[in-house]
PDB file of C-alpha atoms in Angstrom:
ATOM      1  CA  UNK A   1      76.541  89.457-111.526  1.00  0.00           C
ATOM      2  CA  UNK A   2      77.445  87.037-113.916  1.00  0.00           C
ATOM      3  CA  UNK A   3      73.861  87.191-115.373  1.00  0.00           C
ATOM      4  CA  UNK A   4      74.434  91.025-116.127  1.00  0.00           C
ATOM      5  CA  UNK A   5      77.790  90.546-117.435  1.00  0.00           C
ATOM      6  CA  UNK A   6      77.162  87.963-120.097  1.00  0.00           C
ATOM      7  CA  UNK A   7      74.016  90.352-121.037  1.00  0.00           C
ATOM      8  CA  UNK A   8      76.452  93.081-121.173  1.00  0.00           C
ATOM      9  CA  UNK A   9      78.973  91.075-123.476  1.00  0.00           C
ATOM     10  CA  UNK A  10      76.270  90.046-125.552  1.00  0.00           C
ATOM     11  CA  UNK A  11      74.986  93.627-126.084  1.00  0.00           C
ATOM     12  CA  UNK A  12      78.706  94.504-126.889  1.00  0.00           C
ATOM     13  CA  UNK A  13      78.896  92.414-129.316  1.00  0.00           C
ATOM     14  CA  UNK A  14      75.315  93.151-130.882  1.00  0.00           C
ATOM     15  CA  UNK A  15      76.603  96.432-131.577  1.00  0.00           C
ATOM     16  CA  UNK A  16      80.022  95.607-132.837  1.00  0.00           C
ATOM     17  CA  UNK A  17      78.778  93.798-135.651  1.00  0.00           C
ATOM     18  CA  UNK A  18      76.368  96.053-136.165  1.00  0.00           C
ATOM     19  CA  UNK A  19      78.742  98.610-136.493  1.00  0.00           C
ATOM     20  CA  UNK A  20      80.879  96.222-138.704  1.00  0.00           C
ATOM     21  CA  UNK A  21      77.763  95.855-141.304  1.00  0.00           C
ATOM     22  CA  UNK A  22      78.324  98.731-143.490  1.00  0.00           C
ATOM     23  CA  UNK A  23      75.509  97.006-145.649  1.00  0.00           C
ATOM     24  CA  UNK A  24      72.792  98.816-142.557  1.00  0.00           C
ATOM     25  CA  UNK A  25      74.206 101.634-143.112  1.00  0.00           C
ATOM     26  CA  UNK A  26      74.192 101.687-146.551  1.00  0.00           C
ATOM     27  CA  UNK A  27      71.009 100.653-146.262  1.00  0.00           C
ATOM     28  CA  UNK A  28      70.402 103.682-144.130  1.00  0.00           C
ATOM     29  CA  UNK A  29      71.883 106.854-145.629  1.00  0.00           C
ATOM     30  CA  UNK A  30      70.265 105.306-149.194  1.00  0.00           C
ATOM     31  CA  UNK A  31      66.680 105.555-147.023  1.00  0.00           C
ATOM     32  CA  UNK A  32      67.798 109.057-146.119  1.00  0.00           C
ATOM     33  CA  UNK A  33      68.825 110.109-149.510  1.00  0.00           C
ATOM     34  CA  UNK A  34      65.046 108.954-150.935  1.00  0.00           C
ATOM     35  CA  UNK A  35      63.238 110.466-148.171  1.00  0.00           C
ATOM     36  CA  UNK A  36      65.250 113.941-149.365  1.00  0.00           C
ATOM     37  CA  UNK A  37      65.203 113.214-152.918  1.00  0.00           C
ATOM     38  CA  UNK A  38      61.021 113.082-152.383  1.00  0.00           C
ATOM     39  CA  UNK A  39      60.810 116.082-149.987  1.00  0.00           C
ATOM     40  CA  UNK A  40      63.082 118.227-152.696  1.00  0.00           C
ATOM     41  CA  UNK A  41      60.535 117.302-155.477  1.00  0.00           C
ATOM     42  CA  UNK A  42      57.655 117.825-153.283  1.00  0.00           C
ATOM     43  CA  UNK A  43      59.396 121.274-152.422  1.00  0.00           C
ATOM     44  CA  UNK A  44      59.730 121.996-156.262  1.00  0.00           C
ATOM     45  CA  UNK A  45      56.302 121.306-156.901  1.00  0.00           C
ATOM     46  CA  UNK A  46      54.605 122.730-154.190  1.00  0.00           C
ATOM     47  CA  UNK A  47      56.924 126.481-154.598  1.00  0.00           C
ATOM     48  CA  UNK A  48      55.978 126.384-158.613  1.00  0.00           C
ATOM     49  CA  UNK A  49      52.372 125.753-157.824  1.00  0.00           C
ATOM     50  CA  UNK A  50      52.247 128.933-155.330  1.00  0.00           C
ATOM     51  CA  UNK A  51      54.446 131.005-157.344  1.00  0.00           C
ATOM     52  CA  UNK A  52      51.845 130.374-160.652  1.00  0.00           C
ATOM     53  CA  UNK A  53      48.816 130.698-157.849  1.00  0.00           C
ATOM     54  CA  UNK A  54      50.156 133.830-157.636  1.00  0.00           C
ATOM     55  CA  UNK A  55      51.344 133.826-154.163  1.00  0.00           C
ATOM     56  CA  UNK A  56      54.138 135.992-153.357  1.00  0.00           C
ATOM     57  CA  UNK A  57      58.043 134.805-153.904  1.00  0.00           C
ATOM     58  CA  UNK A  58      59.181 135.412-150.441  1.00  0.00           C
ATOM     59  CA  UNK A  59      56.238 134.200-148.919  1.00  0.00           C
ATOM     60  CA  UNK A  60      55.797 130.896-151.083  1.00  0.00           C
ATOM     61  CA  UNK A  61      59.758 130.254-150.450  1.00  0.00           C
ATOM     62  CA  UNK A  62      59.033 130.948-146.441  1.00  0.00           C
ATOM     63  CA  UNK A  63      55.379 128.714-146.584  1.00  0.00           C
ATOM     64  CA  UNK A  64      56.990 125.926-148.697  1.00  0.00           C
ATOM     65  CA  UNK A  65      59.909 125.803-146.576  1.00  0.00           C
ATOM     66  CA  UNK A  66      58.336 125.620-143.341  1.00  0.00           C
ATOM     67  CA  UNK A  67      56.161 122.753-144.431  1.00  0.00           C
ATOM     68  CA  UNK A  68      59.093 120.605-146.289  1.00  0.00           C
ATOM     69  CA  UNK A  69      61.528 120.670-144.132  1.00  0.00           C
ATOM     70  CA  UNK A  70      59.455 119.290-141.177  1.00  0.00           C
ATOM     71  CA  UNK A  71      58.514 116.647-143.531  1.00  0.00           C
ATOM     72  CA  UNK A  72      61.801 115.896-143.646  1.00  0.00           C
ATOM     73  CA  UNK A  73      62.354 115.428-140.488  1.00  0.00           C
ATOM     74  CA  UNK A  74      59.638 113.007-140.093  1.00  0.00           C
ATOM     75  CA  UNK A  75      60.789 110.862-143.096  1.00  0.00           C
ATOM     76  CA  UNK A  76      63.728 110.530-141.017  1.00  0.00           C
ATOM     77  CA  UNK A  77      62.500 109.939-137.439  1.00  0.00           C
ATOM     78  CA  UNK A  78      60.596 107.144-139.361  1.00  0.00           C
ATOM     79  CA  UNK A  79      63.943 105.193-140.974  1.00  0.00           C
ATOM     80  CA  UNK A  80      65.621 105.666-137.934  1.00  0.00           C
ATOM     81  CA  UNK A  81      62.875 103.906-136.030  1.00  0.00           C
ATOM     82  CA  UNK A  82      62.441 101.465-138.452  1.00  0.00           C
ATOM     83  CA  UNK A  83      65.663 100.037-139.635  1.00  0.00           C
ATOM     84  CA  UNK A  84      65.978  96.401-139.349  1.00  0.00           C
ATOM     85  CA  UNK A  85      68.428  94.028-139.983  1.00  0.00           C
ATOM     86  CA  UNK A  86      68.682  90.066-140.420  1.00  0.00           C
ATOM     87  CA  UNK A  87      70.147  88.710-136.754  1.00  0.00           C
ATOM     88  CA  UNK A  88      71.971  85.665-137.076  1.00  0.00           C
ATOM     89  CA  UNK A  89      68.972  83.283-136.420  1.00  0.00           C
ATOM     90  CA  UNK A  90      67.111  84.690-139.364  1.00  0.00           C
ATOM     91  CA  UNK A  91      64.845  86.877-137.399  1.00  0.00           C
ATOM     92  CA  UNK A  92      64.490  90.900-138.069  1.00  0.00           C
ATOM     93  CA  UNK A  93      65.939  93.029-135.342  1.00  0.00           C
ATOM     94  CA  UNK A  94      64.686  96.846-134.885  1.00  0.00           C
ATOM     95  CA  UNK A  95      68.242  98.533-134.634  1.00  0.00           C
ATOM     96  CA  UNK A  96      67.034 102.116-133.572  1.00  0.00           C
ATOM     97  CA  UNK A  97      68.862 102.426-130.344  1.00  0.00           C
ATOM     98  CA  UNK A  98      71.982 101.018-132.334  1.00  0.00           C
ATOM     99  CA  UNK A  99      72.091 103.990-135.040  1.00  0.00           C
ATOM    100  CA  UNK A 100      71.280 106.470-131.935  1.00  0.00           C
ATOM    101  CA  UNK A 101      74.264 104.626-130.502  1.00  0.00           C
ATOM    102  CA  UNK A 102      76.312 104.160-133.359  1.00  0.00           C
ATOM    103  CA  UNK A 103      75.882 108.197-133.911  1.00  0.00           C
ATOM    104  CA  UNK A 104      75.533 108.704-138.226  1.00  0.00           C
ATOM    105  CA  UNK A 105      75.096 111.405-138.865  1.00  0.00           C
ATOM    106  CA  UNK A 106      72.188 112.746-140.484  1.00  0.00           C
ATOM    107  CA  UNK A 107      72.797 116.448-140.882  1.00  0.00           C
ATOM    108  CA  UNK A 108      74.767 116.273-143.909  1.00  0.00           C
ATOM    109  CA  UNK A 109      71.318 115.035-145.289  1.00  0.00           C
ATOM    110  CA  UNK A 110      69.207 117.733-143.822  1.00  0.00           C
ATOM    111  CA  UNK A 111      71.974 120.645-145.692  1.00  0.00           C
ATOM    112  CA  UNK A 112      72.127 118.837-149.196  1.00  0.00           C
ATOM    113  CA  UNK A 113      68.309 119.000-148.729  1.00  0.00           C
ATOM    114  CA  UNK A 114      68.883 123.207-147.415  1.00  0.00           C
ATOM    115  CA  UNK A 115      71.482 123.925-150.483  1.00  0.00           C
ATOM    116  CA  UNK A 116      68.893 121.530-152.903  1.00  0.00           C
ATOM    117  CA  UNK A 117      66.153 124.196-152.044  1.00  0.00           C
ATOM    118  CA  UNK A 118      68.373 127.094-151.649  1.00  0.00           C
ATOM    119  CA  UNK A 119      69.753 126.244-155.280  1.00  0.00           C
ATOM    120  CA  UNK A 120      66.104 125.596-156.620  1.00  0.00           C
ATOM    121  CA  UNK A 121      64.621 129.144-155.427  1.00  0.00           C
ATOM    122  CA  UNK A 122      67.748 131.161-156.643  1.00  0.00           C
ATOM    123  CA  UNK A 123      67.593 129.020-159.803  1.00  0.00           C
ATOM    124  CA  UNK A 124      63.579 130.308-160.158  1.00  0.00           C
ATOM    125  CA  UNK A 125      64.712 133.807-158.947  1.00  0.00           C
ATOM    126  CA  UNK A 126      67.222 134.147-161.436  1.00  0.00           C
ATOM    127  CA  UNK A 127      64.608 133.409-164.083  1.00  0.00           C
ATOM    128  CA  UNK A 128      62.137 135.542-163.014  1.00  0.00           C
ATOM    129  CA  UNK A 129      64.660 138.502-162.761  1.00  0.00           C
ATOM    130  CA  UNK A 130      65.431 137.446-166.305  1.00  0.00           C
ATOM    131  CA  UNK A 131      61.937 137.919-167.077  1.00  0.00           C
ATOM    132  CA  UNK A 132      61.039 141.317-165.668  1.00  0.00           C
ATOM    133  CA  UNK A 133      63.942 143.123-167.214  1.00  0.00           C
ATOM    134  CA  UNK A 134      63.528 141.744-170.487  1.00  0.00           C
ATOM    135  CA  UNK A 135      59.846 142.899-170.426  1.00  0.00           C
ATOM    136  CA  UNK A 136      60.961 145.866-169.050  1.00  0.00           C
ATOM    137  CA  UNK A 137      63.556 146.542-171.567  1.00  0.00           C
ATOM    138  CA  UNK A 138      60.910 145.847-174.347  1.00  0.00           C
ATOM    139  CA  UNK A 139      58.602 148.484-172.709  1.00  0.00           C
ATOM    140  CA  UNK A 140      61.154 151.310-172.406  1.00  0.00           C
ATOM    141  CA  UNK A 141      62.742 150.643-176.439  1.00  0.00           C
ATOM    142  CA  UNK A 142      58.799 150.967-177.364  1.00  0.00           C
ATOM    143  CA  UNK A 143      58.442 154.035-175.588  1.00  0.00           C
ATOM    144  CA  UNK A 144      61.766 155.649-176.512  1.00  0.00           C
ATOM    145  CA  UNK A 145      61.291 153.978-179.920  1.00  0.00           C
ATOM    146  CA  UNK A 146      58.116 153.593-181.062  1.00  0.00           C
TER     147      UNK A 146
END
């Protein structure tokens, strides 16, 4: 009893000053930001690349989507797993079951990665629109004024 008491105390306290070091999480919503700062210009790259391959706009936003935002996901399964801090004898501590504990929130990640892309493709949409109707327009002033 007084074995699983001082072992619960302990594990308290583990996660109190845990909780306390705002350095992890620092440390951990600057990991997140990278890993959606890469899959964004990954995303960029790879939806430019279909569109000039000549792949399809809806299709190349659905096919680039589909394989980003997974990657995304794993990026983050990975710094969750794999955050470590210094304990107070020196030694590196895995604290994944702390941050599943300590509940931070990732989604707010996952959207400014959704609204990144979202604002990318209407950003590329909006030029090609641009494009069309000014080739468009030339067409029909050639015809009705050649």
């Amino acid at each position: 009893m007084v074995a699983t008491l001082c072992c619960e105390e302990i594990a308290n306290e583990k996660f109190s000053s845990f909780i306390a070091n705002e350095l992890v999480q620092l440390a951990y919503q600057s990991r997140l930001g990278y890993i959606r700062s890469g899959t964004l210009d990954g995303f960029k790259d790879a939806f430019d690349n279909a569109l000039n391959g000549g792949k399809r706009f809806a299709m190349a936003v659905r096919d680039c989507s589909e394989n980003f935002m997974p990657q995304f996901d794993k990026g983050f399964a990975s710094v969750s797993g794999g955050l470590q801090a210094v304990t107070s004898s020196g030694k590196f501590e895995v604290w994944e079951a702390y941050v599943d504990l300590a509940n931070w929130d990732s989604s707010k990640v996952r959207e400014k990665l959704h609204r990144g892309i979202d604002v990318h493709v209407a950003a590329v949409r909006t030029a090609k629109l641009s494009e069309l109707t000014t080739m468009y327009e030339t067409r029909l002033q050639l015809f009705y004024y050649p």
